[in-house]
Short mmCIF file of C-alpha atoms in Angstrom, two decimals:
data_model
loop_
_atom_site.label_atom_id
_atom_site.label_comp_id
_atom_site.label_asym_id
_atom_site.label_seq_id
_atom_site.Cartn_x
_atom_site.Cartn_y
_atom_site.Cartn_z
CA UNK P 239 -1.66 26.13 93.96
CA UNK P 240 0.83 28.67 92.53
CA UNK P 241 0.12 32.54 93.18
CA UNK P 242 0.71 35.42 90.21
CA UNK P 243 1.04 39.47 91.59
CA UNK P 244 -0.72 39.89 87.52
CA UNK P 245 -3.36 37.29 85.76
CA UNK P 246 -4.81 38.94 82.64
CA UNK P 247 -6.93 36.83 81.31
CA UNK P 248 -7.08 38.04 77.36
CA UNK P 249 -3.99 38.86 74.99
CA UNK P 250 -5.87 42.25 73.25
CA UNK P 251 -5.23 45.53 73.01
CA UNK P 252 -5.32 46.59 77.15
CA UNK P 253 -4.09 43.43 78.55
CA UNK P 254 -1.55 43.24 76.43
CA UNK P 255 -0.46 46.86 77.10
CA UNK P 256 -1.08 46.60 80.69
CA UNK P 257 1.61 43.05 80.48
CA UNK P 258 3.77 44.79 79.20
CA UNK P 259 4.02 48.04 81.28
CA UNK P 260 3.96 45.53 84.28
CA UNK P 261 6.36 43.83 83.38
CA UNK P 262 9.09 46.90 82.69
CA UNK P 263 8.41 48.09 86.43
CA UNK P 264 9.56 44.70 87.66
CA UNK P 265 6.40 42.54 88.72
CA UNK P 266 5.28 39.21 87.70
CA UNK P 267 2.13 38.66 85.18
CA UNK P 268 0.84 35.65 83.89
CA UNK P 269 -1.26 36.36 80.83
CA UNK P 270 -3.44 33.58 79.82
CA UNK P 271 -4.65 33.05 76.01
CA UNK P 272 -7.32 30.05 74.32
CA UNK P 273 -6.20 30.78 70.73
CA UNK P 274 -2.45 30.74 69.40
CA UNK P 275 -4.31 32.85 66.84
CA UNK P 276 -5.14 35.82 68.64
CA UNK P 277 -2.57 36.66 70.42
CA UNK P 278 -2.41 40.43 70.03
CA UNK P 279 -6.89 41.01 70.48
CA UNK P 280 -9.28 40.98 67.68
CA UNK P 281 -8.35 44.08 66.36
CA UNK P 282 -5.24 43.24 64.62
CA UNK P 283 -6.28 39.23 64.26
CA UNK P 284 -9.99 39.32 63.11
CA UNK P 285 -11.79 42.94 63.32
CA UNK P 286 -9.72 46.46 62.61
CA UNK P 287 -6.23 45.86 60.76
CA UNK P 288 -6.68 42.92 58.63
CA UNK P 289 -10.67 44.54 57.35
CA UNK P 290 -8.83 47.37 56.40
CA UNK P 291 -6.65 45.47 55.06
CA UNK P 292 -8.84 44.51 52.26
CA UNK P 293 -11.52 47.66 51.98
CA UNK P 294 -7.75 48.92 51.28
CA UNK P 295 -6.51 46.95 48.98
CA UNK P 296 -9.95 46.26 47.42
CA UNK P 297 -9.92 50.14 46.44
CA UNK P 298 -6.49 49.13 44.66
CA UNK P 299 -7.74 46.65 42.25
CA UNK P 300 -6.06 44.07 43.77
CA UNK P 301 -7.91 40.34 43.82
CA UNK P 302 -9.86 38.99 46.43
CA UNK P 303 -7.36 36.31 46.66
CA UNK P 304 -4.56 37.99 47.27
CA UNK P 305 -5.53 40.34 49.42
CA UNK P 306 -6.20 38.01 51.99
CA UNK P 307 -2.78 35.94 51.60
CA UNK P 308 -1.96 39.24 51.88
CA UNK P 309 -3.81 39.62 54.85
CA UNK P 310 -2.64 36.92 55.80
CA UNK P 311 0.20 37.30 56.14
CA UNK P 312 0.07 41.00 57.84
CA UNK P 313 -1.63 39.06 60.56
CA UNK P 314 0.39 36.69 61.23
CA UNK P 315 3.20 38.93 61.24
CA UNK P 316 2.05 41.12 64.08
CA UNK P 317 0.65 37.70 66.48
CA UNK P 318 4.89 37.00 65.73
CA UNK P 319 5.72 41.27 67.20
CA UNK P 320 2.53 40.94 69.51
CA UNK P 321 4.02 36.98 71.69
CA UNK P 322 7.62 38.22 71.61
CA UNK P 323 6.42 41.58 73.13
CA UNK P 324 5.26 39.43 76.10
CA UNK P 325 7.03 36.35 76.13
CA UNK P 326 10.84 37.66 75.98
CA UNK P 327 9.78 39.80 78.42
CA UNK P 328 12.00 38.28 82.21
CA UNK P 329 9.41 37.80 84.42
CA UNK P 330 5.25 37.67 81.72
CA UNK P 331 4.95 34.60 81.28
CA UNK P 332 1.82 33.89 77.88
CA UNK P 333 0.11 30.13 78.54
CA UNK P 334 -2.27 29.20 76.41
CA UNK P 335 -5.14 27.79 77.47
CA UNK P 336 -9.45 28.37 78.70
CA UNK P 337 -9.02 30.36 82.12
CA UNK P 338 -11.98 30.23 84.03
CA UNK P 339 -12.38 30.63 87.84
CA UNK P 340 -13.82 28.45 90.91
CA UNK P 341 -13.40 31.43 93.48
CA UNK P 342 -12.41 35.59 93.38
CA UNK P 343 -9.18 34.89 92.89
CA UNK P 344 -8.12 31.21 91.93
CA UNK P 345 -8.49 30.16 88.58
CA UNK P 346 -8.10 27.05 86.37
CA UNK P 347 -7.02 26.76 82.86
CA UNK P 348 -7.71 24.04 80.85
CA UNK P 349 -4.32 23.46 78.29
CA UNK P 350 -4.32 22.73 74.87
CA UNK P 351 -2.99 19.47 75.81
CA UNK P 352 -6.46 18.15 78.35
CA UNK P 353 -4.30 19.52 81.26
CA UNK P 354 -5.27 21.39 83.73
CA UNK P 355 -3.50 24.10 85.78
CA UNK P 356 -4.93 26.51 88.65
CA UNK P 357 -3.29 29.89 89.47
CA UNK P 358 -4.38 32.22 93.19
CA UNK P 359 -3.39 35.88 90.73
CA UNK P 360 -3.23 38.90 93.67
CA UNK P 361 -4.48 41.35 91.07
CA UNK P 362 -6.77 39.59 87.93
CA UNK P 363 -8.14 41.37 85.06
CA UNK P 364 -10.48 39.65 82.66
CA UNK P 365 -9.39 41.12 79.15
CA UNK P 366 -11.65 38.33 76.97
CA UNK P 367 -13.15 40.90 74.81
CA UNK P 368 -16.59 40.33 72.85
CA UNK P 369 -17.82 37.40 70.57
CA UNK P 370 -20.69 37.77 67.46
CA UNK P 371 -24.16 37.90 68.40
CA UNK P 372 -25.45 34.80 66.74
CA UNK P 373 -29.97 35.39 66.19
CA UNK P 374 -32.34 32.51 66.64
CA UNK P 375 -33.13 32.16 63.12
CA UNK P 376 -34.73 28.55 62.00
CA UNK P 377 -32.08 26.72 60.07
CA UNK P 378 -29.13 29.78 61.54
CA UNK P 379 -26.67 27.77 63.20
CA UNK P 380 -26.97 24.91 61.37
CA UNK P 381 -26.09 26.48 58.02
CA UNK P 382 -22.75 25.56 56.44
CA UNK P 383 -23.36 28.93 54.50
CA UNK P 384 -22.98 31.56 57.50
CA UNK P 385 -19.82 33.08 58.40
CA UNK P 386 -20.30 34.84 61.50
CA UNK P 387 -17.63 38.57 61.25
CA UNK P 388 -14.60 37.07 62.57
CA UNK P 389 -15.30 33.19 59.86
CA UNK P 390 -15.51 36.77 57.18
CA UNK P 391 -11.70 37.48 57.35
CA UNK P 392 -10.81 33.86 57.40
CA UNK P 393 -12.98 33.48 54.34
CA UNK P 394 -10.20 32.10 51.17
CA UNK P 395 -12.96 32.59 48.35
CA UNK P 396 -14.93 35.63 46.61
CA UNK P 397 -18.52 34.60 47.32
CA UNK P 398 -21.20 35.11 44.35
CA UNK P 399 -23.74 36.04 46.18
CA UNK P 400 -23.26 38.01 49.25
CA UNK P 401 -26.14 38.07 51.63
CA UNK P 402 -25.66 40.17 55.27
CA UNK P 403 -27.84 40.53 57.53
CA UNK P 404 -27.51 43.92 59.83
CA UNK P 405 -27.19 46.76 58.03
CA UNK P 406 -24.87 48.03 61.11
CA UNK P 407 -21.23 49.74 61.11
CA UNK P 408 -20.30 46.66 60.56
CA UNK P 409 -22.03 44.60 57.23
CA UNK P 410 -22.01 47.92 55.91
CA UNK P 411 -17.97 48.57 55.97
CA UNK P 412 -18.19 44.28 54.43
CA UNK P 413 -20.90 45.69 52.43
CA UNK P 414 -19.28 48.15 50.82
CA UNK P 415 -15.50 45.81 50.91
CA UNK P 416 -16.80 43.07 48.84
CA UNK P 417 -19.04 44.77 46.79
CA UNK P 418 -15.61 46.71 45.31
CA UNK P 419 -14.14 42.23 44.87
CA UNK P 420 -16.12 41.49 42.61
CA UNK P 421 -19.16 40.51 45.11
CA UNK P 422 -22.70 41.34 44.36
CA UNK P 423 -24.27 42.00 47.66
CA UNK P 424 -27.92 42.36 50.03
CA UNK P 425 -27.98 43.59 53.18
CA UNK P 426 -30.71 43.38 54.73
CA UNK P 427 -32.09 44.18 58.20
CA UNK P 428 -35.04 44.03 60.31
CA UNK P 429 -35.30 48.73 61.18
CA UNK P 430 -37.40 50.22 58.07
CA UNK P 431 -34.37 53.21 58.80
CA UNK P 432 -31.22 53.19 57.89
CA UNK P 433 -28.32 54.18 60.19
CA UNK P 434 -31.29 55.82 62.20
CA UNK P 435 -28.55 57.34 64.89
CA UNK P 436 -26.69 59.30 61.95
CA UNK P 437 -28.84 62.56 60.15
CA UNK P 438 -31.25 62.06 57.66
CA UNK P 439 -29.17 63.75 55.18
CA UNK P 440 -26.07 61.65 56.05
CA UNK P 441 -28.37 57.94 55.91
CA UNK P 442 -29.23 59.71 52.97
CA UNK P 443 -25.61 59.84 50.83
CA UNK P 444 -24.36 57.54 52.51
CA UNK P 445 -27.17 54.63 51.57
CA UNK P 446 -27.34 56.55 48.09
CA UNK P 447 -23.50 55.81 47.15
CA UNK P 448 -23.57 52.81 48.96
CA UNK P 449 -26.84 51.75 45.99
CA UNK P 450 -25.11 53.64 43.07
CA UNK P 451 -21.28 51.05 43.59
CA UNK P 452 -23.58 48.34 43.19
CA UNK P 453 -25.28 47.32 47.15
CA UNK P 454 -29.23 45.83 47.18
CA UNK P 455 -30.82 46.97 50.73
CA UNK P 456 -33.68 45.43 51.79
CA UNK P 457 -34.96 47.48 55.36
CA UNK P 458 -37.56 46.17 57.29
CA UNK P 459 -37.22 42.93 56.84
CA UNK P 460 -38.10 39.55 59.42
CA UNK P 461 -36.14 36.36 58.67
CA UNK P 462 -37.98 33.68 58.93
CA UNK P 463 -35.57 31.05 57.87
CA UNK P 464 -32.13 29.63 57.27
CA UNK P 465 -32.16 26.39 53.97
CA UNK P 466 -29.08 24.46 52.67
CA UNK P 467 -29.32 24.17 49.26
CA UNK P 468 -27.56 21.90 47.24
CA UNK P 469 -24.88 24.88 46.21
CA UNK P 470 -26.41 27.63 48.81
CA UNK P 471 -28.02 28.88 50.78
CA UNK P 472 -31.59 30.37 50.99
CA UNK P 473 -32.94 33.24 53.57
CA UNK P 474 -37.23 33.57 53.29
CA UNK P 475 -38.50 36.36 54.19
CA UNK P 476 -40.56 39.02 54.71
CA UNK P 477 -41.21 42.48 53.61
CA UNK P 478 -44.13 44.58 54.49
CA UNK P 479 -45.99 41.42 54.22
CA UNK P 480 -44.89 40.36 50.98
CA UNK P 481 -43.15 36.53 50.97
CA UNK P 482 -39.61 37.69 49.52
CA UNK P 483 -36.26 34.66 49.03
CA UNK P 484 -33.30 35.64 48.28
CA UNK P 485 -30.15 32.64 47.63
CA UNK P 486 -26.66 32.76 48.79
CA UNK P 487 -23.29 31.17 48.04
CA UNK P 488 -22.42 32.94 51.82
CA UNK P 489 -24.76 34.50 54.37
CA UNK P 490 -22.84 37.48 56.54
CA UNK P 491 -24.31 38.40 60.41
CA UNK P 492 -22.87 41.46 61.16
CA UNK P 493 -25.92 41.32 64.16
CA UNK P 494 -22.81 42.90 66.40
CA UNK P 495 -21.01 41.33 69.37
CA UNK P 496 -21.46 40.84 72.94
CA UNK P 497 -19.02 41.38 75.81
CA UNK P 498 -17.01 37.19 75.68
CA UNK P 499 -18.15 35.80 79.57
CA UNK P 500 -19.28 31.92 78.78
CA UNK P 501 -17.56 29.67 80.56
CA UNK P 502 -15.57 32.43 82.10
CA UNK P 503 -16.99 30.80 85.74
CA UNK P 504 -18.48 33.96 86.66
CA UNK P 505 -21.33 32.37 88.80
CA UNK P 506 -18.60 30.87 90.92
CA UNK P 507 -17.29 34.25 91.61
CA UNK P 508 -18.56 37.59 93.13
CA UNK P 509 -18.54 39.28 90.26
CA UNK P 510 -21.27 41.11 88.72
CA UNK P 511 -22.48 42.29 84.95
CA UNK P 512 -25.08 43.88 83.64
CA UNK P 513 -28.68 43.58 83.10
CA UNK P 514 -26.77 43.06 79.15
CA UNK P 515 -24.42 40.98 80.11
CA UNK P 516 -21.93 42.45 80.68
CA UNK P 517 -18.83 42.89 83.44
CA UNK P 518 -19.84 45.22 85.74
CA UNK P 519 -17.47 47.69 86.78
CA UNK P 520 -17.11 51.32 87.87
CA UNK P 521 -15.61 54.34 87.07
CA UNK P 522 -12.03 53.14 87.22
CA UNK P 523 -13.01 49.92 85.56
CA UNK P 524 -13.58 48.21 89.21
CA UNK P 525 -15.28 45.06 88.71
CA UNK P 526 -17.76 43.53 92.14
CA UNK P 527 -14.92 41.98 93.81
CA UNK P 528 -11.40 43.51 95.05
CA UNK P 529 -8.63 43.81 92.83
CA UNK P 530 -10.58 42.42 89.86
CA UNK P 531 -10.28 44.58 87.57
CA UNK P 532 -12.53 43.97 83.41
CA UNK P 533 -10.76 45.86 80.66
CA UNK P 534 -12.20 46.82 76.78
CA UNK P 535 -14.98 45.04 74.99
CA UNK P 536 -15.69 42.76 78.23
CA UNK P 537 -17.55 45.18 80.22
CA UNK P 538 -19.11 46.14 77.77
CA UNK P 539 -19.88 50.03 76.56
CA UNK P 540 -18.22 51.38 73.18
CA UNK P 541 -16.15 48.35 71.05
CA UNK P 542 -13.59 50.71 69.95
CA UNK P 543 -9.73 48.86 70.23
CA UNK P 544 -8.76 53.22 71.43
CA UNK P 545 -10.86 52.50 74.58
CA UNK P 546 -9.30 49.21 75.12
CA UNK P 547 -5.59 51.56 75.05
CA UNK P 548 -7.65 54.51 77.73
CA UNK P 549 -8.81 51.43 80.65
CA UNK P 550 -5.36 50.07 80.24
CA UNK P 551 -4.00 54.26 81.19
CA UNK P 552 -7.00 54.01 84.01
CA UNK P 553 -5.36 51.44 85.26
CA UNK P 554 -2.27 52.30 84.86
CA UNK P 555 -2.93 55.71 87.24
CA UNK P 556 -4.89 53.64 90.09
CA UNK P 557 -1.70 51.84 90.82
CA UNK P 558 1.56 53.58 89.34
CA UNK P 559 -0.39 57.73 89.24
CA UNK P 560 -2.57 59.44 91.86
CA UNK P 561 -6.10 57.67 90.60
CA UNK P 562 -7.58 60.64 89.32
CA UNK P 563 -8.28 58.64 85.56
CA UNK P 564 -12.08 58.13 85.36
CA UNK P 565 -14.10 56.65 82.57
CA UNK P 566 -16.00 58.96 83.17
CA UNK P 567 -13.63 61.26 81.68
CA UNK P 568 -14.42 59.60 78.11
CA UNK P 569 -16.66 62.58 76.58
CA UNK P 570 -14.95 62.80 73.62
CA UNK P 571 -15.04 59.49 71.58
CA UNK P 572 -14.66 59.23 67.51
CA UNK P 573 -15.71 57.27 65.56
CA UNK P 574 -15.34 55.99 62.04
CA UNK P 575 -17.44 53.40 59.18
CA UNK P 576 -14.43 52.58 56.56
CA UNK P 577 -17.65 52.70 53.72
CA UNK P 578 -16.10 54.20 50.23
CA UNK P 579 -15.97 57.67 51.81
CA UNK P 580 -15.73 57.27 55.21
CA UNK P 581 -18.29 58.28 57.38
CA UNK P 582 -17.11 59.86 60.55
CA UNK P 583 -18.89 61.50 64.48
CA UNK P 584 -17.51 62.68 66.64
CA UNK P 585 -20.43 64.78 69.67
CA UNK P 586 -23.70 65.13 69.07
CA UNK P 587 -24.89 65.48 65.83
CA UNK P 588 -28.59 66.89 65.01
CA UNK P 589 -30.88 64.86 65.99
CA UNK P 590 -29.10 64.30 68.87
CA UNK P 591 -28.95 67.99 69.61
CA UNK P 592 -32.80 68.64 68.87
CA UNK P 593 -33.81 65.33 71.67
CA UNK P 594 -31.56 67.12 74.07
CA UNK P 595 -33.24 70.13 73.30
CA UNK P 596 -29.95 71.24 72.77
CA UNK P 597 -29.54 75.19 71.02
CA UNK P 598 -27.20 75.01 67.81
CA UNK P 599 -25.64 77.28 65.15
CA UNK P 600 -25.22 74.72 61.78
CA UNK P 601 -22.30 74.04 59.53
CA UNK P 602 -22.88 72.10 56.49
CA UNK P 603 -19.95 72.16 53.43
CA UNK P 604 -20.77 69.74 50.10
CA UNK P 605 -17.87 68.22 49.41
CA UNK P 606 -17.73 68.67 46.00
CA UNK P 607 -15.92 71.82 47.35
CA UNK P 608 -13.33 71.17 48.47
CA UNK P 609 -10.01 70.95 45.99
CA UNK P 610 -8.32 68.03 47.17
CA UNK P 611 -11.49 65.81 47.18
CA UNK P 612 -11.56 66.65 43.23
CA UNK P 613 -7.96 65.33 42.85
CA UNK P 614 -8.25 62.57 44.30
CA UNK P 615 -11.51 62.18 42.28
CA UNK P 616 -13.81 61.89 45.03
CA UNK P 617 -16.29 64.02 45.70
CA UNK P 618 -18.89 62.04 47.57
CA UNK P 619 -20.49 63.35 50.90
CA UNK P 620 -21.99 65.89 53.46
CA UNK P 621 -19.48 68.23 56.32
CA UNK P 622 -20.68 68.75 59.49
CA UNK P 623 -20.29 70.41 62.49
CA UNK P 624 -23.00 72.08 65.45
CA UNK P 625 -21.20 75.06 67.51
CA UNK P 626 -22.24 76.00 70.16
CA UNK P 627 -23.55 79.83 69.75
CA UNK P 628 -22.79 81.06 73.05
CA UNK P 629 -19.26 79.26 74.15
CA UNK P 630 -18.21 78.81 69.67
CA UNK P 631 -17.83 75.45 70.90
CA UNK P 632 -18.07 72.83 68.65
CA UNK P 633 -21.50 70.45 70.11
CA UNK P 634 -19.91 67.07 67.46
CA UNK P 635 -19.21 66.79 63.38
CA UNK P 636 -20.38 64.16 61.61
CA UNK P 637 -17.65 64.03 58.42
CA UNK P 638 -18.83 62.10 55.59
CA UNK P 639 -16.17 61.51 52.46
CA UNK P 640 -12.53 60.76 52.08
CA UNK P 641 -10.07 61.10 54.45
CA UNK P 642 -13.19 61.51 57.21
CA UNK P 643 -10.98 58.89 60.09
CA UNK P 644 -8.62 61.64 60.01
CA UNK P 645 -10.15 64.72 60.39
CA UNK P 646 -12.62 63.50 62.51
CA UNK P 647 -8.97 63.37 64.82
CA UNK P 648 -8.75 67.10 64.59
CA UNK P 649 -12.80 67.84 64.83
CA UNK P 650 -12.20 65.66 67.88
CA UNK P 651 -8.83 67.82 69.92
CA UNK P 652 -10.78 70.66 69.45
CA UNK P 653 -12.90 69.97 71.49
CA UNK P 654 -11.10 67.63 73.97
CA UNK P 655 -8.93 71.78 74.26
CA UNK P 656 -12.10 73.64 74.57
CA UNK P 657 -11.25 75.45 71.28
CA UNK P 658 -13.32 77.40 69.26
CA UNK P 659 -14.25 76.79 66.88
CA UNK P 660 -12.41 79.79 65.17
CA UNK P 661 -9.61 78.50 65.11
CA UNK P 662 -10.55 75.77 62.80
CA UNK P 663 -11.53 78.25 61.20
CA UNK P 664 -8.69 80.50 60.46
CA UNK P 665 -5.98 78.11 60.56
CA UNK P 666 -3.85 78.07 57.67
CA UNK P 667 -3.54 74.18 56.54
CA UNK P 668 -1.23 73.17 53.94
CA UNK P 669 -2.96 72.53 50.21
CA UNK P 670 -4.33 70.63 48.97
CA UNK P 671 -5.70 69.08 51.68
CA UNK P 672 -8.93 67.49 52.36
CA UNK P 673 -7.80 69.69 56.45
CA UNK P 674 -8.45 72.46 55.24
CA UNK P 675 -11.60 71.95 53.82
CA UNK P 676 -12.50 73.92 57.45
CA UNK P 677 -11.73 77.27 56.24
CA UNK P 678 -14.44 76.99 54.45
CA UNK P 679 -16.40 74.74 56.72
CA UNK P 680 -16.72 76.62 59.17
CA UNK P 681 -17.35 80.31 57.38
#
């Protein structure tokens, strides 16, 4: 059995960045990826970049077929670039195959030709990501009209009637995208409250704008079964005691993603998992086995590519730095939902602050009051920010409006630097821009 200095299972954001860094330090690295369509990880192949590309193309009026073709060209180029970024390094080997543990520091890899090889790793980094959750609905797994969030990225033909199961952020992004391409979209969700974690004024505004765009919502829907018919599938569900059905030529299951640990052979090791199936790690991403780490979605928590990148920074600091960086340092993490317009958030909103009994000063600004929004001909949305009345530091912000995915990073930076909200209020911004809205938001 060959011994390798560093073994990385999975070609995702954190793992590939770590592999490149270790190679530059002259260290031997074996990167194992079970699919040659996933070089570079989830983000560039089936998530962030391709989905945002399709969303932008829809907004630009590009046909669905042309948009998909353009997306495929982009992801192919990115895969090629990512592959060579590692494979061209002298000390890096990229191996196509599926790995599973046979002992704490030993793995077996099943190659594409069926052959099996074994390796021992001085250090092992698990970077296998997450996979879509499939609900136990009768007929769901058997239906030929079902898509998960991964398969939705490979659709060649635009669905005429699309039913989405799940009104979470992933489901809303797909709904917003497909309705712009011309699909008739219905979203079913078990929860009666729309976007329950958001403030009511924000969730109401988002729902109204999506309904105005043509998306139909059925909340409090309990799905009984999926039945395939000749050219589509029938979804049978119940709302408020009333039985309903809807037919769709595609049913997208957008009910979240779970850590990808199945078939990883963890039962052959002392690596522990949480009650949610994620690999258990400490504040430094170390598993319950020495010199084995978990990076990215597989360890649970926030499933963002920028979290995976920060995971790399934590491990880099352990191996070649002071070892001071920790997961618990990540107290200010923004996120954006790429609906139309975009919804972005960082820190506390009113609902969360009230639950914590936190005192705050509220600032609100309708997007229609922002000159750039008028120039862009999109006045939809609302900006909100919470400020500590004693320290003048920003507690959080929810920005629903165009370009909010850029603005939220300015708020996040101000929070991370412990700046007074007056810094953003009194800053001189270029005009006309969305960022100058902070002059008015924080008045």
